[in-house]
Tab-separated table of C-alpha atoms in Angstrom:
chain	number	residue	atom	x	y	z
A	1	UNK	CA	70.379	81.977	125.437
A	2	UNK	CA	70.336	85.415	126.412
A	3	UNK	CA	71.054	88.133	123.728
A	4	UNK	CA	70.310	91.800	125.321
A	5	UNK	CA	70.877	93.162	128.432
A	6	UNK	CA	68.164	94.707	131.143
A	7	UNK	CA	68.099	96.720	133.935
A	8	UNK	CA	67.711	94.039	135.910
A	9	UNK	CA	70.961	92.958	134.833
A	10	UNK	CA	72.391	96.602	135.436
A	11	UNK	CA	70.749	97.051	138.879
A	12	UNK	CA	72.378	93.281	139.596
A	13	UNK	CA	75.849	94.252	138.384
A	14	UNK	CA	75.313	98.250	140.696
A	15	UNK	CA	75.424	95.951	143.844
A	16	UNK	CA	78.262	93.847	142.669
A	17	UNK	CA	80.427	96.700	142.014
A	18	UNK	CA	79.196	99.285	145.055
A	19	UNK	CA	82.617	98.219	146.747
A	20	UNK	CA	84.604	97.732	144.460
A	21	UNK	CA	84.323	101.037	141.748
A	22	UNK	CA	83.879	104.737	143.098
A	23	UNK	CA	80.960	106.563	142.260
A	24	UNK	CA	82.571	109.418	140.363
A	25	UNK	CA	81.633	112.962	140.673
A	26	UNK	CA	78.861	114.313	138.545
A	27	UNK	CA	80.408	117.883	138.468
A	28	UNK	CA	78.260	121.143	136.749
A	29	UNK	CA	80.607	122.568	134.474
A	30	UNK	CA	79.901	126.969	134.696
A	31	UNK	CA	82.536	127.453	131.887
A	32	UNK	CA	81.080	124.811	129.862
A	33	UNK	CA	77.522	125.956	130.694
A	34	UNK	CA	78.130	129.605	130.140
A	35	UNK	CA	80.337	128.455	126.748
A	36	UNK	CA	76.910	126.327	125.191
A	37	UNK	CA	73.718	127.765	127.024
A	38	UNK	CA	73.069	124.266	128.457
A	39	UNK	CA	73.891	123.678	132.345
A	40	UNK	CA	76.641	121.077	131.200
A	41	UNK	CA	77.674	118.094	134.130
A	42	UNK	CA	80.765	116.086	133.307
A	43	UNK	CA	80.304	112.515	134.748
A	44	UNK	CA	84.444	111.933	135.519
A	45	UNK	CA	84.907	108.086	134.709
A	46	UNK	CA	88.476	109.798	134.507
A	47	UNK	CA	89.057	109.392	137.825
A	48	UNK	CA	87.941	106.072	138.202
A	49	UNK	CA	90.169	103.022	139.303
A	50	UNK	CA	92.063	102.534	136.322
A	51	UNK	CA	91.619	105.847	135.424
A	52	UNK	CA	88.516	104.966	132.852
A	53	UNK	CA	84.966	103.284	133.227
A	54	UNK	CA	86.311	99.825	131.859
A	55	UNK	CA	86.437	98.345	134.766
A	56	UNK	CA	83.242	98.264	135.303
A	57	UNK	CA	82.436	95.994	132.403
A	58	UNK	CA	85.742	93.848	133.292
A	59	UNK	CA	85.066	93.266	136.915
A	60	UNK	CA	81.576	91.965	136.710
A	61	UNK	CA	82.399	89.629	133.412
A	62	UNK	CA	84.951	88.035	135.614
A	63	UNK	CA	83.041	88.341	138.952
A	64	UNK	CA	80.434	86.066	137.310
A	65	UNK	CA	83.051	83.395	135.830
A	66	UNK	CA	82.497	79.866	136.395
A	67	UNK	CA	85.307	78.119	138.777
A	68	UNK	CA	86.641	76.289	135.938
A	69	UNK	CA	86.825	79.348	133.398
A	70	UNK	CA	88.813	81.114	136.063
A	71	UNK	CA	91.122	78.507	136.531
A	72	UNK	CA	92.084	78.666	132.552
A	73	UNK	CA	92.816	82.583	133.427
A	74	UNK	CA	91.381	85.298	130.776
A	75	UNK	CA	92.812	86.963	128.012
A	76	UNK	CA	91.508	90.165	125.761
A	77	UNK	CA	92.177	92.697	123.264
A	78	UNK	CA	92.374	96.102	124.270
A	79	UNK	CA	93.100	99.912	123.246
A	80	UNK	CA	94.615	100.233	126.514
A	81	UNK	CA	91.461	100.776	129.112
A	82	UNK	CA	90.005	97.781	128.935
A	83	UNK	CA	93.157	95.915	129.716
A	84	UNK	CA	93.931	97.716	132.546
A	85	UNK	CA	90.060	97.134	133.668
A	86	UNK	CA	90.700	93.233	133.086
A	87	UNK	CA	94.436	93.105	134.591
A	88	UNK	CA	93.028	95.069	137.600
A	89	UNK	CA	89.756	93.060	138.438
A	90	UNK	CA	91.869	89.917	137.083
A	91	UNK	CA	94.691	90.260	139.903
A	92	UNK	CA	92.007	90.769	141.996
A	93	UNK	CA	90.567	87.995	141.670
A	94	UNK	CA	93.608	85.576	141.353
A	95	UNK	CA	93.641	85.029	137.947
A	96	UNK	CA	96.271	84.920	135.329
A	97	UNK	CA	95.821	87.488	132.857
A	98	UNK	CA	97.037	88.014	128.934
A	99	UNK	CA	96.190	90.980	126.999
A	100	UNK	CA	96.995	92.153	124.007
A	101	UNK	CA	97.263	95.834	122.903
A	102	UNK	CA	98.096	97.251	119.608
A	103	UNK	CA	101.958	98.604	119.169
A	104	UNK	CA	100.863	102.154	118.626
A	105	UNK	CA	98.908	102.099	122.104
A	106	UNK	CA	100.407	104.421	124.489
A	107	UNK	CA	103.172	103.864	127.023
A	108	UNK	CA	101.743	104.867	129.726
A	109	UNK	CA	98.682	102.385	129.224
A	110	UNK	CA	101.043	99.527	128.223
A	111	UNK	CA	102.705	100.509	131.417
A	112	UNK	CA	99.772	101.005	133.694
A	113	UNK	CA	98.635	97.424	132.366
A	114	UNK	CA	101.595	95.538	133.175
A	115	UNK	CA	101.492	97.438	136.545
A	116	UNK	CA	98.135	95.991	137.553
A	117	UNK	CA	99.382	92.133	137.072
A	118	UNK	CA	98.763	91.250	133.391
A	119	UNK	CA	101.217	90.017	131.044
A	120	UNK	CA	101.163	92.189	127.701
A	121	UNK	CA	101.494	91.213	124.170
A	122	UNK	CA	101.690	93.626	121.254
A	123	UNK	CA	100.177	93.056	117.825
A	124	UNK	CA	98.869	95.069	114.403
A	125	UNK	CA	97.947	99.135	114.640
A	126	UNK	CA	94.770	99.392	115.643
A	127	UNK	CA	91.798	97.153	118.185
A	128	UNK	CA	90.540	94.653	115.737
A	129	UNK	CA	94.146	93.721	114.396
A	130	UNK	CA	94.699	93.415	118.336
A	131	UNK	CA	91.582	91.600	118.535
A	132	UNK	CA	92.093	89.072	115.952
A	133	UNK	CA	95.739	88.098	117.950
A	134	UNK	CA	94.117	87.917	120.672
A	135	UNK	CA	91.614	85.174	119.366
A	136	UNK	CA	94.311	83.506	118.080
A	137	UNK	CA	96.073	83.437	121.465
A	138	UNK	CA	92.853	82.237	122.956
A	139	UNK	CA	92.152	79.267	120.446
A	140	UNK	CA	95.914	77.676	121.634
A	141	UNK	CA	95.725	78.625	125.262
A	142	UNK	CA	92.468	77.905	125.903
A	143	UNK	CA	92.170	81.173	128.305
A	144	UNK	CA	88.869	82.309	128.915
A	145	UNK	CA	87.994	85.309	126.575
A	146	UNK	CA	86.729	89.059	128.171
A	147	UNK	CA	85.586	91.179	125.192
A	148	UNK	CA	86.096	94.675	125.366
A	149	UNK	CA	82.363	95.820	124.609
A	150	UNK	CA	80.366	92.744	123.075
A	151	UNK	CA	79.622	90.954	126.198
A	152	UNK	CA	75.950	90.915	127.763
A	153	UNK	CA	77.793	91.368	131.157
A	154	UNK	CA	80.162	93.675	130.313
A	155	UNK	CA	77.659	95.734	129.315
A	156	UNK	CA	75.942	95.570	132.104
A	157	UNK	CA	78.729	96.666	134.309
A	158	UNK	CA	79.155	99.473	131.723
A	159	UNK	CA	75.947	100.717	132.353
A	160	UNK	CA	75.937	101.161	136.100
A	161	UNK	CA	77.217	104.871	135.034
A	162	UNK	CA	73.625	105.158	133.476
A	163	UNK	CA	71.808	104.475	136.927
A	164	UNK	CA	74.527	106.808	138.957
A	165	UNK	CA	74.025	109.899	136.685
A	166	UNK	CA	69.712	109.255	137.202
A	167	UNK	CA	70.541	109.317	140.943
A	168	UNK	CA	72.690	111.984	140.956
A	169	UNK	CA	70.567	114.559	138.681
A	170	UNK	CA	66.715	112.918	138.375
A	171	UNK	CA	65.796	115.708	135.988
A	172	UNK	CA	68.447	115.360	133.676
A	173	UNK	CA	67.620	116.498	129.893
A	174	UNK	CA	70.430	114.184	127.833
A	175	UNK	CA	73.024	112.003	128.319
A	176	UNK	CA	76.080	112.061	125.729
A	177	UNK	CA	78.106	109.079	125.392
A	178	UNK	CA	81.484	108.416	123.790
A	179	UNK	CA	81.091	105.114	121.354
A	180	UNK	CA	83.755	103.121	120.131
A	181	UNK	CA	82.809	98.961	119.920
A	182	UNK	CA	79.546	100.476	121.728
A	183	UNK	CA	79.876	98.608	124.946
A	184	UNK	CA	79.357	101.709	127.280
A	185	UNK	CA	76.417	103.422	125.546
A	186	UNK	CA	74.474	99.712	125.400
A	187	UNK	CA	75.187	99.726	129.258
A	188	UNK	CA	74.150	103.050	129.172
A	189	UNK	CA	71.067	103.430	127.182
A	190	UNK	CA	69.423	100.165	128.221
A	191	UNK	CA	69.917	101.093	132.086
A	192	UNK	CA	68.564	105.056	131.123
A	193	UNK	CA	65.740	104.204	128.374
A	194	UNK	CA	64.255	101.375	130.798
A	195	UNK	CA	64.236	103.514	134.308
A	196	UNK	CA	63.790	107.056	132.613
A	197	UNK	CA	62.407	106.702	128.666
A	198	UNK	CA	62.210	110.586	128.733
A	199	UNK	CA	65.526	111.093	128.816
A	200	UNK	CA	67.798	111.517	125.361
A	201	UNK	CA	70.794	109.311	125.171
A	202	UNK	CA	73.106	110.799	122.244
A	203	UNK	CA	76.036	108.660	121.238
A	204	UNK	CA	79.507	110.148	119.595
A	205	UNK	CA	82.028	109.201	117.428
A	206	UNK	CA	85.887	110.019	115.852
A	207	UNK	CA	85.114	111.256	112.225
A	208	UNK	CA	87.672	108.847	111.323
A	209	UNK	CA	86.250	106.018	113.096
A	210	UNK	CA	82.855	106.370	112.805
A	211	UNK	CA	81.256	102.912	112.534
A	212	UNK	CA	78.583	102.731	114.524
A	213	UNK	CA	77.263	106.182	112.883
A	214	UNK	CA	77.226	104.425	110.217
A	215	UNK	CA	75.071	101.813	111.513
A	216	UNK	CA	73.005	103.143	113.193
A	217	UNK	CA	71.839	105.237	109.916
A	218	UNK	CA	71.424	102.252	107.917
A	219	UNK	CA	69.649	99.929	110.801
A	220	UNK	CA	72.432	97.104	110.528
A	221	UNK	CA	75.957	96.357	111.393
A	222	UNK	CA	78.436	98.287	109.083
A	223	UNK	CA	82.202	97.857	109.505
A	224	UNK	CA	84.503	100.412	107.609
A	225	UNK	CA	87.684	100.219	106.218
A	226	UNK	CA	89.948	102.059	108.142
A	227	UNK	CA	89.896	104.034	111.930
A	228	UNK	CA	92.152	106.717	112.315
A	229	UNK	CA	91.439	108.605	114.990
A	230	UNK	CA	93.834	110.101	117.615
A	231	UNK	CA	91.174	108.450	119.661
A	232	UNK	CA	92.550	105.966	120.487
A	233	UNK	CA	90.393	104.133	122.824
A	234	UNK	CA	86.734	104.403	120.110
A	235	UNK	CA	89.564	103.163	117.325
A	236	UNK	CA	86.883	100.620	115.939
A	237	UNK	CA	86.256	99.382	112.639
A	238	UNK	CA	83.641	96.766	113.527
A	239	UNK	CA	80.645	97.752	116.343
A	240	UNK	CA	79.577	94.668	118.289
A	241	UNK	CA	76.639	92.547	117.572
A	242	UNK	CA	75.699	92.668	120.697
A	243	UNK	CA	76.048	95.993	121.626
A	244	UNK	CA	74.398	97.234	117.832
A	245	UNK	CA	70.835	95.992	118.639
A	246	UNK	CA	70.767	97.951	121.698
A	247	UNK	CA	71.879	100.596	120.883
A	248	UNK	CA	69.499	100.922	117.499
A	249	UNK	CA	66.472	100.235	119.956
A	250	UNK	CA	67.519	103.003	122.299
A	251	UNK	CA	69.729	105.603	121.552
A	252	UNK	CA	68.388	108.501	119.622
A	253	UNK	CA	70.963	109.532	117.496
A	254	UNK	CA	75.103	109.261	117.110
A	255	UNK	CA	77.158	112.383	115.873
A	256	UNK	CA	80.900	112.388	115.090
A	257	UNK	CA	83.789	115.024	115.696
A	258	UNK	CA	86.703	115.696	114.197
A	259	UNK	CA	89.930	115.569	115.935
A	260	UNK	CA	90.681	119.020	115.963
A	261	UNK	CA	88.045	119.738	117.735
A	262	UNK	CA	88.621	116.980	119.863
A	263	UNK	CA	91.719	118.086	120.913
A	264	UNK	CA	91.150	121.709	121.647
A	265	UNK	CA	88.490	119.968	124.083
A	266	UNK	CA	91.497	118.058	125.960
A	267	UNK	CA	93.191	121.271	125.892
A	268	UNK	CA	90.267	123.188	127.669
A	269	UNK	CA	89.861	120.787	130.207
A	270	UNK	CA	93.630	120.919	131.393
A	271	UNK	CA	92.895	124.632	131.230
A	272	UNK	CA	89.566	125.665	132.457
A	273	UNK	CA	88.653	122.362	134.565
A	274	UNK	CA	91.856	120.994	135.489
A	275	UNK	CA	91.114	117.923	133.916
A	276	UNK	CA	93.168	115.106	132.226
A	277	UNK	CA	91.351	113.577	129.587
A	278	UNK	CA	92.365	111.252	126.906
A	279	UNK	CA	90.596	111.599	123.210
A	280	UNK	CA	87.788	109.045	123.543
A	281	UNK	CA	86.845	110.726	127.093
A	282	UNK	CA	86.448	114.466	125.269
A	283	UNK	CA	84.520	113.683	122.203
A	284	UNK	CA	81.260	113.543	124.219
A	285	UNK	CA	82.055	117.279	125.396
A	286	UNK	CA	83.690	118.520	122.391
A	287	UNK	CA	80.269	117.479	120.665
A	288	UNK	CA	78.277	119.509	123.309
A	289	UNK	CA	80.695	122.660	122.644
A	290	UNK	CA	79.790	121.939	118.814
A	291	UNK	CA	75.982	122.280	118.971
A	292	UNK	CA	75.609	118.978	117.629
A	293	UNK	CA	73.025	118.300	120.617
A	294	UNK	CA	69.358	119.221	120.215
A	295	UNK	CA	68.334	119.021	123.791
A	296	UNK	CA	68.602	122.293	125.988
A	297	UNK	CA	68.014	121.629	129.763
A	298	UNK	CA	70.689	119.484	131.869
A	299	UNK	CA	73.098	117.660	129.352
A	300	UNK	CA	75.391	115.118	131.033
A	301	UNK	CA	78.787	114.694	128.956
A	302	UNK	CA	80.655	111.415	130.287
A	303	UNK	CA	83.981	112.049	130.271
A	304	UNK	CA	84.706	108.332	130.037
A	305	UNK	CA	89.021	107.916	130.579
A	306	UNK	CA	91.789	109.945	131.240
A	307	UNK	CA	94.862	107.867	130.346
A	308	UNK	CA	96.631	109.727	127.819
A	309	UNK	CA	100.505	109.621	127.075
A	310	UNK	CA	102.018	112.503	128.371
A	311	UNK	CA	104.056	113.284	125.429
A	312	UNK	CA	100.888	113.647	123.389
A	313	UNK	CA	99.441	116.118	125.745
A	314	UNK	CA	102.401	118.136	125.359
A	315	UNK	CA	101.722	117.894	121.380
A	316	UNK	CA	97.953	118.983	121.656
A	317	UNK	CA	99.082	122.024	124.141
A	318	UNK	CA	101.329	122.899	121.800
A	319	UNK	CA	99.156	122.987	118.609
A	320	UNK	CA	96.285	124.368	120.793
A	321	UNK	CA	98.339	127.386	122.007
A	322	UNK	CA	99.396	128.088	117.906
A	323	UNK	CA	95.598	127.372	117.275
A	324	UNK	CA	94.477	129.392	119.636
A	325	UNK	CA	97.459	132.432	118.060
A	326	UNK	CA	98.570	132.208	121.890
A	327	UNK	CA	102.283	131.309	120.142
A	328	UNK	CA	103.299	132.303	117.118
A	329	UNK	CA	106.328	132.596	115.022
A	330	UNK	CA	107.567	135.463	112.763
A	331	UNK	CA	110.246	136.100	110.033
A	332	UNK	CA	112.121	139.173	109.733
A	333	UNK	CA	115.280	141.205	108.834
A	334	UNK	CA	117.617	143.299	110.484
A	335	UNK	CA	121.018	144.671	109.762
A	336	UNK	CA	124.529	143.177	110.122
A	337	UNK	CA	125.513	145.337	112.954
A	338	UNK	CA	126.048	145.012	116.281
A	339	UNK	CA	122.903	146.138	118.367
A	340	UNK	CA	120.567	145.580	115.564
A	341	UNK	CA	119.010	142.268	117.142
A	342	UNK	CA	118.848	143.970	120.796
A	343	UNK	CA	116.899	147.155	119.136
A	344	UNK	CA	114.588	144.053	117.706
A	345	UNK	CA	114.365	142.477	120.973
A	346	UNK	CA	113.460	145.945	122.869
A	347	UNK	CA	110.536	146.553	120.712
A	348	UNK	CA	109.109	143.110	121.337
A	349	UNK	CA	109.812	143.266	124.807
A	350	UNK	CA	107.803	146.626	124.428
A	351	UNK	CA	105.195	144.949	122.883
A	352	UNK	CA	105.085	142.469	125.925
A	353	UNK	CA	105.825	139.208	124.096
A	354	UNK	CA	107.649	136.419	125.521
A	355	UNK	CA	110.713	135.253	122.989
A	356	UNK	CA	110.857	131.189	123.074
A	357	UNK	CA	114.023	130.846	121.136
A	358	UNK	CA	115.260	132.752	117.897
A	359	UNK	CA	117.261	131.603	114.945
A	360	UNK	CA	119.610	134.242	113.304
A	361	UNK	CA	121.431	133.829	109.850
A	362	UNK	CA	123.323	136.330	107.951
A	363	UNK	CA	124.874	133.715	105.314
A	364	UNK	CA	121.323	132.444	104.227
A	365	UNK	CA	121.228	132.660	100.231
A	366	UNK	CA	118.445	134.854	99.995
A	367	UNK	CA	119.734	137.141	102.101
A	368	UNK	CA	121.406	140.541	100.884
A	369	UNK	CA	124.169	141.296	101.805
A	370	UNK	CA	124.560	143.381	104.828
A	371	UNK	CA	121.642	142.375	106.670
A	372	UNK	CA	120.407	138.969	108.923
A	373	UNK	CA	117.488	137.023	109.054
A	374	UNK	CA	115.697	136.757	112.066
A	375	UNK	CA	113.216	133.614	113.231
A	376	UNK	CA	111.523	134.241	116.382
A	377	UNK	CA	109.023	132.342	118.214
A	378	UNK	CA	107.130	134.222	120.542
A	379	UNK	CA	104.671	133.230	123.143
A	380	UNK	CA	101.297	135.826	123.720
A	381	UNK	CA	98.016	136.651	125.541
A	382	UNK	CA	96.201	135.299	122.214
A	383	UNK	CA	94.982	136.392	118.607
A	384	UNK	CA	94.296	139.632	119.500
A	385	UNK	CA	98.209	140.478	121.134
A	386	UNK	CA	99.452	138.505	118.115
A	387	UNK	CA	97.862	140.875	115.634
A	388	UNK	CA	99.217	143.631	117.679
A	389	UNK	CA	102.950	142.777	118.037
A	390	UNK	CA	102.830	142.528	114.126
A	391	UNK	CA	101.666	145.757	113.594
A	392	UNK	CA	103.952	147.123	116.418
A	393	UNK	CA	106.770	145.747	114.706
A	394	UNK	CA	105.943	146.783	110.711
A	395	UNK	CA	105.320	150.524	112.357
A	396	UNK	CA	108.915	150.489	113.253
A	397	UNK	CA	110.076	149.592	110.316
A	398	UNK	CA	110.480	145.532	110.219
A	399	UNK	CA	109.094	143.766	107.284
A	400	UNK	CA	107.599	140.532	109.376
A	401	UNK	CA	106.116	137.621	107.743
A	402	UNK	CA	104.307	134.745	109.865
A	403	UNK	CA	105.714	131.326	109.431
């Protein structure tokens, strides 16, 4: 039996999928270049079908299914990409799909999933609560089962990215890699390491989910306790068996990030590259814009999904923009008097700050009588402005405190 996959296999599953997936674009990144001293390419698996690389991996697992597996239909756990990848290629293919997806995924996933055909069940927080429904599921219905990462052909379908980025840019220095189960850097580094051994294939993690770092630093498979991430889609507490050996073999080394810095790289692709990318799709960069990449030269980051929720974009702009001291919001008092909150108001405008909304109390306990206390959030230019419309304000005679 067969326990590794080769670029035979990889080559076998390009063909397969040359009508069916887009080549993405392999786009050189000048802000991102200029911001690291590397000539950065993104590799935009964000706008693939599905809007992530997963179905790749689905469509040639079920592409090579026996007539009698199909007719039992599939089922499979999933963050949210990989069932849309299955449901997609699944409905495709005329086959009844299940897939379960943990209740915190997000809507829009849950959504996009039962859009493409499947029927959705919800179960535990995180993939391998999902996971262990989902075998459950499989043991009464019989269904055929499409792992999410540790699958010889899923990983092979994964790692037709590997041969696209070699064609695209033959001299390319390193290849970064999101990791969560490990399913797309196997593809990945056994398609790169066999064609091209020169080239450095780095792998990245969530700081809170950071299994496979683990390891891969102590040679065997190491699960961990929890994965809290607000990356969603690498949310693993258990790396594959499958996927492990290859990855030990050939990738040089795995880093993690933190999600802070993971989420100020979503929030500079919306803004410099005008690019939607969930959390598991930025780690690769934000670990490029971190240093945490010994290779100068061309340095491919692949940008592996972009279906996040909306709502949780508008949370990371939000905490970028305070982050970044592009909003900020200030305490202050005035007198109980008519005009006293305009004269405020004229010296900001002055100042050229945007007001957001203000909050004014003159009944608060602590303050004296006489006098009102102001709350104003105000939007600026950045740290710099902020710093200014502070000391605007105190030189006319406002006591401000930041809040």
């Amino acid at each position: 039996m067969k326990t590794t996959v080769t670029l035979a296999d990889v080559k076998d599953a390009r063909e397969a999928l040359s009508k069916i997936v887009h080549n993405t674009p392999l786009d050189r990144s000048h802000t991102f270049s200029a911001m690291t001293g590397k000539e950065v390419y993104l590799k935009l698996e964000n706008l693939q079908k599905t809007g992530s690389f997963k179905i790749r991996g689905a469509y040639n697992k079920i592409r090579l299914l026996t007539a009698e597996e199909k007719a039992k239909g599939v089922i499979a756990a999933s963050a949210g990409n990989h069932a849309q990848g299955v449901a997609y290629a699944a409905t495709a293919a005329g086959i009844k799909a299940t897939i379960v997806m943990p209740e915190a995924a997000p809507l829009a996933k849950i959504m996009a999933t039962r859009g493409y055909g499947a029927e959705v069940a919800l179960a535990g927080s995180i993939y391998d609560e999902a996971y262990q429904r989902a075998v459950q599921i499989q043991e009464d219905s019989g269904q055929t089962f499409i792992h999410a990462f540790n699958d010889l052909s899923v990983i092979a379908g994964q790692g037709t990215i590997g041969l696209e980025i070699l064609e695209a840019l033959p001299d390319v220095s390193a290849i970064v890699v999101p990791i969560g189960g490990g399913g797309l850097i196997a593809g990945v580094a056994a398609a790169v390491k066999e064609a091209a051994p020169h080239v450095k294939v780095y792998g990245v993690q969530a700081a809170g989910a950071p299994a496979m770092y683990i390891s891969k630093q102590a040679h065997t498979v190491k699960a961990t306790p929890d994965a809290v991430t607000m990356a969603d889609g690498i949310a693993v507490k258990v790396p594959g068996d499958l996927t492990f050996p290859v990855i030990d073999k050939y990738v040089d080394d795995i880093v993690v990030v933190d999600d802070e810095n993971t989420a100020s790289t979503i929030l500079m692709l919306l803004e410099r590259a005008k690019l939607m990318v969930e959390g598991a799709g930025a780690v690769s960069l934000a670990a490029v814009l971190q240093n945490l990449i010994p290779v100068t030269g061309k340095v491919v980051s692949v940008i592996s999904g972009g279906n996040i929720d909306v709502n949780f974009i508008s949370r990371i702009i939000e905490r970028g923009l305070v982050k970044a001291g592009r909003r900020i919001k200030i305490s202050t008092h005035v007198l109980d008097r008519p005009g006293s909150l305009q004269r405020l108001l004229a010296v900001i405008a002055k100042l050229n700050a945007n007001v957001i909304n203000i909050y004014h109390d003159r009944i608060e306990r602590n303050v004296p009588l006489g006098q009102s206390v102001v709350e104003i959030s105000l939007e600026t230019r950045d740290a710099l402005h902020s710093d200014e419309i502070i000391m605007g304000l105190r030189r006319e005679g406002y006591h401000v405190d930041m809040i």
